[in-house]
Tab-separated table of C-alpha atoms in Angstrom:
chain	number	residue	atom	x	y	z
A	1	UNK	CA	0.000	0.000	0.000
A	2	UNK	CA	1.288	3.289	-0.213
A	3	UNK	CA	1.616	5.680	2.900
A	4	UNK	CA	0.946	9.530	2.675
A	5	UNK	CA	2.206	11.450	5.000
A	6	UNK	CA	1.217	15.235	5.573
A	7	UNK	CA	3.146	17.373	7.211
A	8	UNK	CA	2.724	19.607	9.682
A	9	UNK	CA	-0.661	17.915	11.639
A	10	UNK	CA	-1.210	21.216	13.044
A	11	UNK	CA	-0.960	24.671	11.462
A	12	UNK	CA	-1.552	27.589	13.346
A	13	UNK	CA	-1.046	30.612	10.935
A	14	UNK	CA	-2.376	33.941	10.791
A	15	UNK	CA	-4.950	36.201	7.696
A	16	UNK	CA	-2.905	36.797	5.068
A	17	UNK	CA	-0.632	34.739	5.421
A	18	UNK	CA	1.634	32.315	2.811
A	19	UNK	CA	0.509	28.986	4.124
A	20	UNK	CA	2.551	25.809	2.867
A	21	UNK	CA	1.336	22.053	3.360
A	22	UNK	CA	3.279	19.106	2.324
A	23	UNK	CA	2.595	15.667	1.191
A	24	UNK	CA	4.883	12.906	0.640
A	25	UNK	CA	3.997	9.467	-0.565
A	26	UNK	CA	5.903	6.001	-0.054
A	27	UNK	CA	6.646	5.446	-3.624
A	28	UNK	CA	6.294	7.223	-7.019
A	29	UNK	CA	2.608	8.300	-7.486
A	30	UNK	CA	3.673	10.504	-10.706
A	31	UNK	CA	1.236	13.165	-10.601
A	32	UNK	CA	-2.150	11.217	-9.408
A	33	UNK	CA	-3.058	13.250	-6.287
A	34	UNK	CA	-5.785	15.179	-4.872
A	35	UNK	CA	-6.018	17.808	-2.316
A	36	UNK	CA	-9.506	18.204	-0.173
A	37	UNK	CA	-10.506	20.979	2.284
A	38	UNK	CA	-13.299	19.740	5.019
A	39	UNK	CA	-14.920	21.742	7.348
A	40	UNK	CA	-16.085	21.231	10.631
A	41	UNK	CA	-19.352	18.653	9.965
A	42	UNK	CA	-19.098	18.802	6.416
A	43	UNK	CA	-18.491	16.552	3.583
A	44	UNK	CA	-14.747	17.031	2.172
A	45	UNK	CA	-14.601	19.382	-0.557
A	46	UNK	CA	-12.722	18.684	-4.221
A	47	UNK	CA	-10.135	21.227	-4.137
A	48	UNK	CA	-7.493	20.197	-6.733
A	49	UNK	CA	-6.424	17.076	-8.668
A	50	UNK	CA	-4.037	15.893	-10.797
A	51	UNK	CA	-1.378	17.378	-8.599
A	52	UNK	CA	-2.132	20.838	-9.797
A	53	UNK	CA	-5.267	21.125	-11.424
A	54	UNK	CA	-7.779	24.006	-9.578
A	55	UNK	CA	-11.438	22.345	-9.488
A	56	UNK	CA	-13.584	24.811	-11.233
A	57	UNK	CA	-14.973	27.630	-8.429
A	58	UNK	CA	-11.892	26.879	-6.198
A	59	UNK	CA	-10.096	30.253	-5.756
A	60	UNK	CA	-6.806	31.222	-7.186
A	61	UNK	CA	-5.273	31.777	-4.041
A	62	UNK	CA	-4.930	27.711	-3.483
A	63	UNK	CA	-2.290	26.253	-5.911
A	64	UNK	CA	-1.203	22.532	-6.034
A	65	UNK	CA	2.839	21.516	-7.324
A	66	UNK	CA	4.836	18.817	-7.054
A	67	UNK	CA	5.522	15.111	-8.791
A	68	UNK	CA	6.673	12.049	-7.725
A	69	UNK	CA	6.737	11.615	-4.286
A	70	UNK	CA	6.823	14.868	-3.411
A	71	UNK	CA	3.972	17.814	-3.153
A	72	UNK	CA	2.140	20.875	-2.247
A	73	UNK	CA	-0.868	22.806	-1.470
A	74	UNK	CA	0.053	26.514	-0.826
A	75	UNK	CA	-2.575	29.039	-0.124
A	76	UNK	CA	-1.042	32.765	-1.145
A	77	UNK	CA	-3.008	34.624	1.006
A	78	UNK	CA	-4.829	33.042	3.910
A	79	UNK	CA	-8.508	33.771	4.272
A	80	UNK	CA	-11.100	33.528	7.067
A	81	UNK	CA	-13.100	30.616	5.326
A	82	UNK	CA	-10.284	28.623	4.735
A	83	UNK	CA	-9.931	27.362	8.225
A	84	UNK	CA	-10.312	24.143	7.820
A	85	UNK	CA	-8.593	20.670	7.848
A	86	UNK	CA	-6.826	19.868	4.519
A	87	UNK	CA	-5.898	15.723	3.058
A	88	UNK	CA	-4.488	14.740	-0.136
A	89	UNK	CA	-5.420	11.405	-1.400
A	90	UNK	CA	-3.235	9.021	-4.384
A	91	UNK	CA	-5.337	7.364	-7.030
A	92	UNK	CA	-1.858	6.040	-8.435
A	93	UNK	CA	-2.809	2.528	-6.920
A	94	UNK	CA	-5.631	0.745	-4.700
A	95	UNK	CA	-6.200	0.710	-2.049
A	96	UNK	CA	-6.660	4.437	-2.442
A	97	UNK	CA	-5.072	6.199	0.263
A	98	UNK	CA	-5.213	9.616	2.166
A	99	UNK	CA	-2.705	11.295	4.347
A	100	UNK	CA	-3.660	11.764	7.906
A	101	UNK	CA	-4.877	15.497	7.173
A	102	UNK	CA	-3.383	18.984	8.223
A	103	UNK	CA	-5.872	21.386	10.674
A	104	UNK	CA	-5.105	24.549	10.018
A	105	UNK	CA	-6.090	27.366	12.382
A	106	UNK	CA	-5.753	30.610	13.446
A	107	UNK	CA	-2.824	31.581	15.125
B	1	UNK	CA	-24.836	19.797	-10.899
B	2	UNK	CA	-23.868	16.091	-9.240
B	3	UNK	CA	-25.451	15.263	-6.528
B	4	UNK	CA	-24.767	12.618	-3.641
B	5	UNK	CA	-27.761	11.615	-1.155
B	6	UNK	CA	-26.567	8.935	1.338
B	7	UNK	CA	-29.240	7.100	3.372
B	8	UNK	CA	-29.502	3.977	5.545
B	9	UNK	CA	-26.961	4.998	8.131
B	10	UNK	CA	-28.312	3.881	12.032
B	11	UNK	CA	-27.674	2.423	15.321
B	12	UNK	CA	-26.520	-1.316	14.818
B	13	UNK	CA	-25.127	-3.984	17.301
B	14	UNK	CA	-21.673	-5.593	16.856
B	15	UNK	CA	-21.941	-8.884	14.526
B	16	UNK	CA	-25.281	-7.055	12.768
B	17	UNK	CA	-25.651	-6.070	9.431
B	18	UNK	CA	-26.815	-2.913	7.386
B	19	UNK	CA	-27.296	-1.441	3.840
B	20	UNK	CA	-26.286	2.061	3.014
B	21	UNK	CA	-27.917	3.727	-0.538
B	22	UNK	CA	-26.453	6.459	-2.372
B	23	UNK	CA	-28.883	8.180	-4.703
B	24	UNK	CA	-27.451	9.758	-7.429
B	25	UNK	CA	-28.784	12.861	-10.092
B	26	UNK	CA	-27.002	15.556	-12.056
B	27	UNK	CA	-25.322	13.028	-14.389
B	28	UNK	CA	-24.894	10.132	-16.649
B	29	UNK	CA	-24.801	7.367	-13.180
B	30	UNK	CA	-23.546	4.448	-15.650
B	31	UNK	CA	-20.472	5.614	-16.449
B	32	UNK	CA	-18.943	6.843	-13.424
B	33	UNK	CA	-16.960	4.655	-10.909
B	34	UNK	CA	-18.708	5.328	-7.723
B	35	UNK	CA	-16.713	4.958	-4.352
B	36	UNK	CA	-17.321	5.115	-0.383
B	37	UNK	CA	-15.150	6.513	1.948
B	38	UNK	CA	-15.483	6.441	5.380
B	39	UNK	CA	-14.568	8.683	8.487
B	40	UNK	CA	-14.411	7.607	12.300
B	41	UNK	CA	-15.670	10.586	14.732
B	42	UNK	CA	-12.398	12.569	14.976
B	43	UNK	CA	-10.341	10.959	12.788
B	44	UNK	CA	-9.264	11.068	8.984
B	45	UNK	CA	-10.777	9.720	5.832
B	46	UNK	CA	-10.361	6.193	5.135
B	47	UNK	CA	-11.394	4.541	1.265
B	48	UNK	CA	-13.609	1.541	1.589
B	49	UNK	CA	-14.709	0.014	-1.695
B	50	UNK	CA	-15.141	1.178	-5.099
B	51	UNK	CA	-17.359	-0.452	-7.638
B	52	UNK	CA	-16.922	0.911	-12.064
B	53	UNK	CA	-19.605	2.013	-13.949
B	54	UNK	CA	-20.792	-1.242	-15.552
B	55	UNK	CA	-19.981	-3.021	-12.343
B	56	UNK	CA	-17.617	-5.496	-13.434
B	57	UNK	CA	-14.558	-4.164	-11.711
B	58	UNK	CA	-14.991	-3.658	-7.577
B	59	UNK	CA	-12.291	-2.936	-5.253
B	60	UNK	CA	-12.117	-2.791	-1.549
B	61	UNK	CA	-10.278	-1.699	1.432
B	62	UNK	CA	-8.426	-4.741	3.715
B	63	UNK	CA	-10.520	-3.815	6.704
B	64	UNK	CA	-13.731	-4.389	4.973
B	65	UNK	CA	-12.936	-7.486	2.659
B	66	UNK	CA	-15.172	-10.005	3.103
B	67	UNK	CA	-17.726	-8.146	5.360
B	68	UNK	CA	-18.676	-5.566	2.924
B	69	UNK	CA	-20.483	-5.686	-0.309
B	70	UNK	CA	-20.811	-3.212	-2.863
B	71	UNK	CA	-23.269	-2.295	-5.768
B	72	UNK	CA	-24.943	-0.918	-8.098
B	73	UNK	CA	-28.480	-0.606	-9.679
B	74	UNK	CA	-27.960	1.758	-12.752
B	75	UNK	CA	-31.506	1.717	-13.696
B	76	UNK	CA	-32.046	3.284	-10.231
B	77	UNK	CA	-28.808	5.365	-10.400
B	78	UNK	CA	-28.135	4.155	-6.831
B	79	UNK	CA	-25.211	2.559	-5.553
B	80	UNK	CA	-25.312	0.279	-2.194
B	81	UNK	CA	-23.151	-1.561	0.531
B	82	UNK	CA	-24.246	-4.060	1.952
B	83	UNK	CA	-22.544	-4.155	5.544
B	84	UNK	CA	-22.051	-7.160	7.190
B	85	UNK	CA	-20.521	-8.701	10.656
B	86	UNK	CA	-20.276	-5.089	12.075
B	87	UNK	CA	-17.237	-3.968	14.756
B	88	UNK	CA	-16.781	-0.687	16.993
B	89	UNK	CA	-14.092	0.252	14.789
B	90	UNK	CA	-17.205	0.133	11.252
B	91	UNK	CA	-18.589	3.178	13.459
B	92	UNK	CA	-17.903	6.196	10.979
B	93	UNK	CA	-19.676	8.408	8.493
B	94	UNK	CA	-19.731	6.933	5.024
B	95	UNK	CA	-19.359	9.138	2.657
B	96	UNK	CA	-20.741	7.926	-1.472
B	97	UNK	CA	-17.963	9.607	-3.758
B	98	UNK	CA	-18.122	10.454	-7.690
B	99	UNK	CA	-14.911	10.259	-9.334
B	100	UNK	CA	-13.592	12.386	-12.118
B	101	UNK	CA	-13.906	9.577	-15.008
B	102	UNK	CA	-10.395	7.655	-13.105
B	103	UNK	CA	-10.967	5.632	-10.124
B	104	UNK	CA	-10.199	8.095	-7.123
B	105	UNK	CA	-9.414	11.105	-9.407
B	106	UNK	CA	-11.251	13.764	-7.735
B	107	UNK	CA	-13.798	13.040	-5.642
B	108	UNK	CA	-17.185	15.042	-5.394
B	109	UNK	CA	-18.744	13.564	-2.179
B	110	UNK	CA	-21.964	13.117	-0.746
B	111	UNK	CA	-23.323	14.533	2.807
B	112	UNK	CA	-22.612	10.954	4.510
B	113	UNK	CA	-24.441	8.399	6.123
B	114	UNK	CA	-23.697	7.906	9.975
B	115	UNK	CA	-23.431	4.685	11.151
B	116	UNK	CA	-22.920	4.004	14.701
B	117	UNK	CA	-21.933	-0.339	15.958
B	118	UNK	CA	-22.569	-0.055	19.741
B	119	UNK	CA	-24.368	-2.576	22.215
């Protein structure tokens, strides 16, 4: 199976900020990833795919880079609504896997 | 626009069964690999079976194999799972997920189905 990890768990950051979340997988996923954003008590929500790909209505603030085993969802300028937790998911391979998701906060 | 409606979800006792329904609109149901994903109270998501369009390919999570059932009634546009021998650890919201036309390529999710194994 292959492991994604996120990193950090926790994110405490502050409006406006440059906020930077990693994911790493176990083995070469080329570029089949997702990223989600959920909300407290609400379904997860499609943000990118395809590593880098914006879902249509997502703003441009989120952006989504990286290859391999190796990537990134940035957010340029952090926002009020986008206090949330955050996964990525591989479709490289089943069993489909998620990392353990990133809470981000305000600081 | 896609839409996901999850029902079925309830109060069970370990070693009982259930059947979770996803009711789907907003597009062509046949084509589309449907998945469910589940989430424990607190905790992350975890993928639990996946079943193609024409229901000839199906593809499940290790912690489900042989418990869980999934399908699919395209004249209804409805997939199921059929749960079966229910633990504790089955307690979760299960979520019905629409894939981008690539099994697990991104997912548009339903509301979820709560499902709760507790004596």
């Amino acid at each position: 199976d292959i492991q994604m990890t996120q990193s950090p768990s926790s994110l405490p950051a502050s409006i406006g900020d440059r906020v930077t979340i990693t994911c790493q997988a176990s083995r070469d996923i080329s570029h089949y990833l997702n990223w989600y954003q959920q909300k407290a008590g609400k379904a997860p929500k499609l943000l990118i795919y395809d590593t880098s790909t914006l879902e249509t209505g997502v703003p441009s603030r989120f952006r989504g880079s990286g290859s391999g085993t190796d990537f990134t969802l940035t957010i340029s300028s952090l926002q009020p609504e986008d206090i949330a937790t955050y996964y990525c998911q591989q479709y490289d391979n089943v069993p489909l896997t998620f990392g353990q998701g990133t809470r981000l906060d305000i600081k | 626009e896609v839409q996901l409606l999850e029902s079925g979800g309830g109060l069970v006792q370990p070693g009982g069964s259930l059947r979770l329904s996803c009711e789907a609109s907003g597009f062509t149901f046949r084509i589309y690999f449907i998945s469910w994903v589940r989430q424990a109270p607190g905790k992350g998501l975890e993928w639990v079976a996946s079943m193609s369009g024409s229901g000839d390919v199906v593809h499940y999570g290790d912690s489900v194999k042989g418990r869980f059932t999934i399908s699919r009634d395209n004249s209804k546009n409805t997939l199921y799972l059929e749960m079966r021998s229910l633990r504790a650890e089955d307690t979760a919201r299960y979520y019905c997920a629409r894939d981008r036309g690539e099994l697990g390529r991104g997912y548009h999710w339903g509301q979820g189905a709560l499902v709760t194994v507790s004596s």
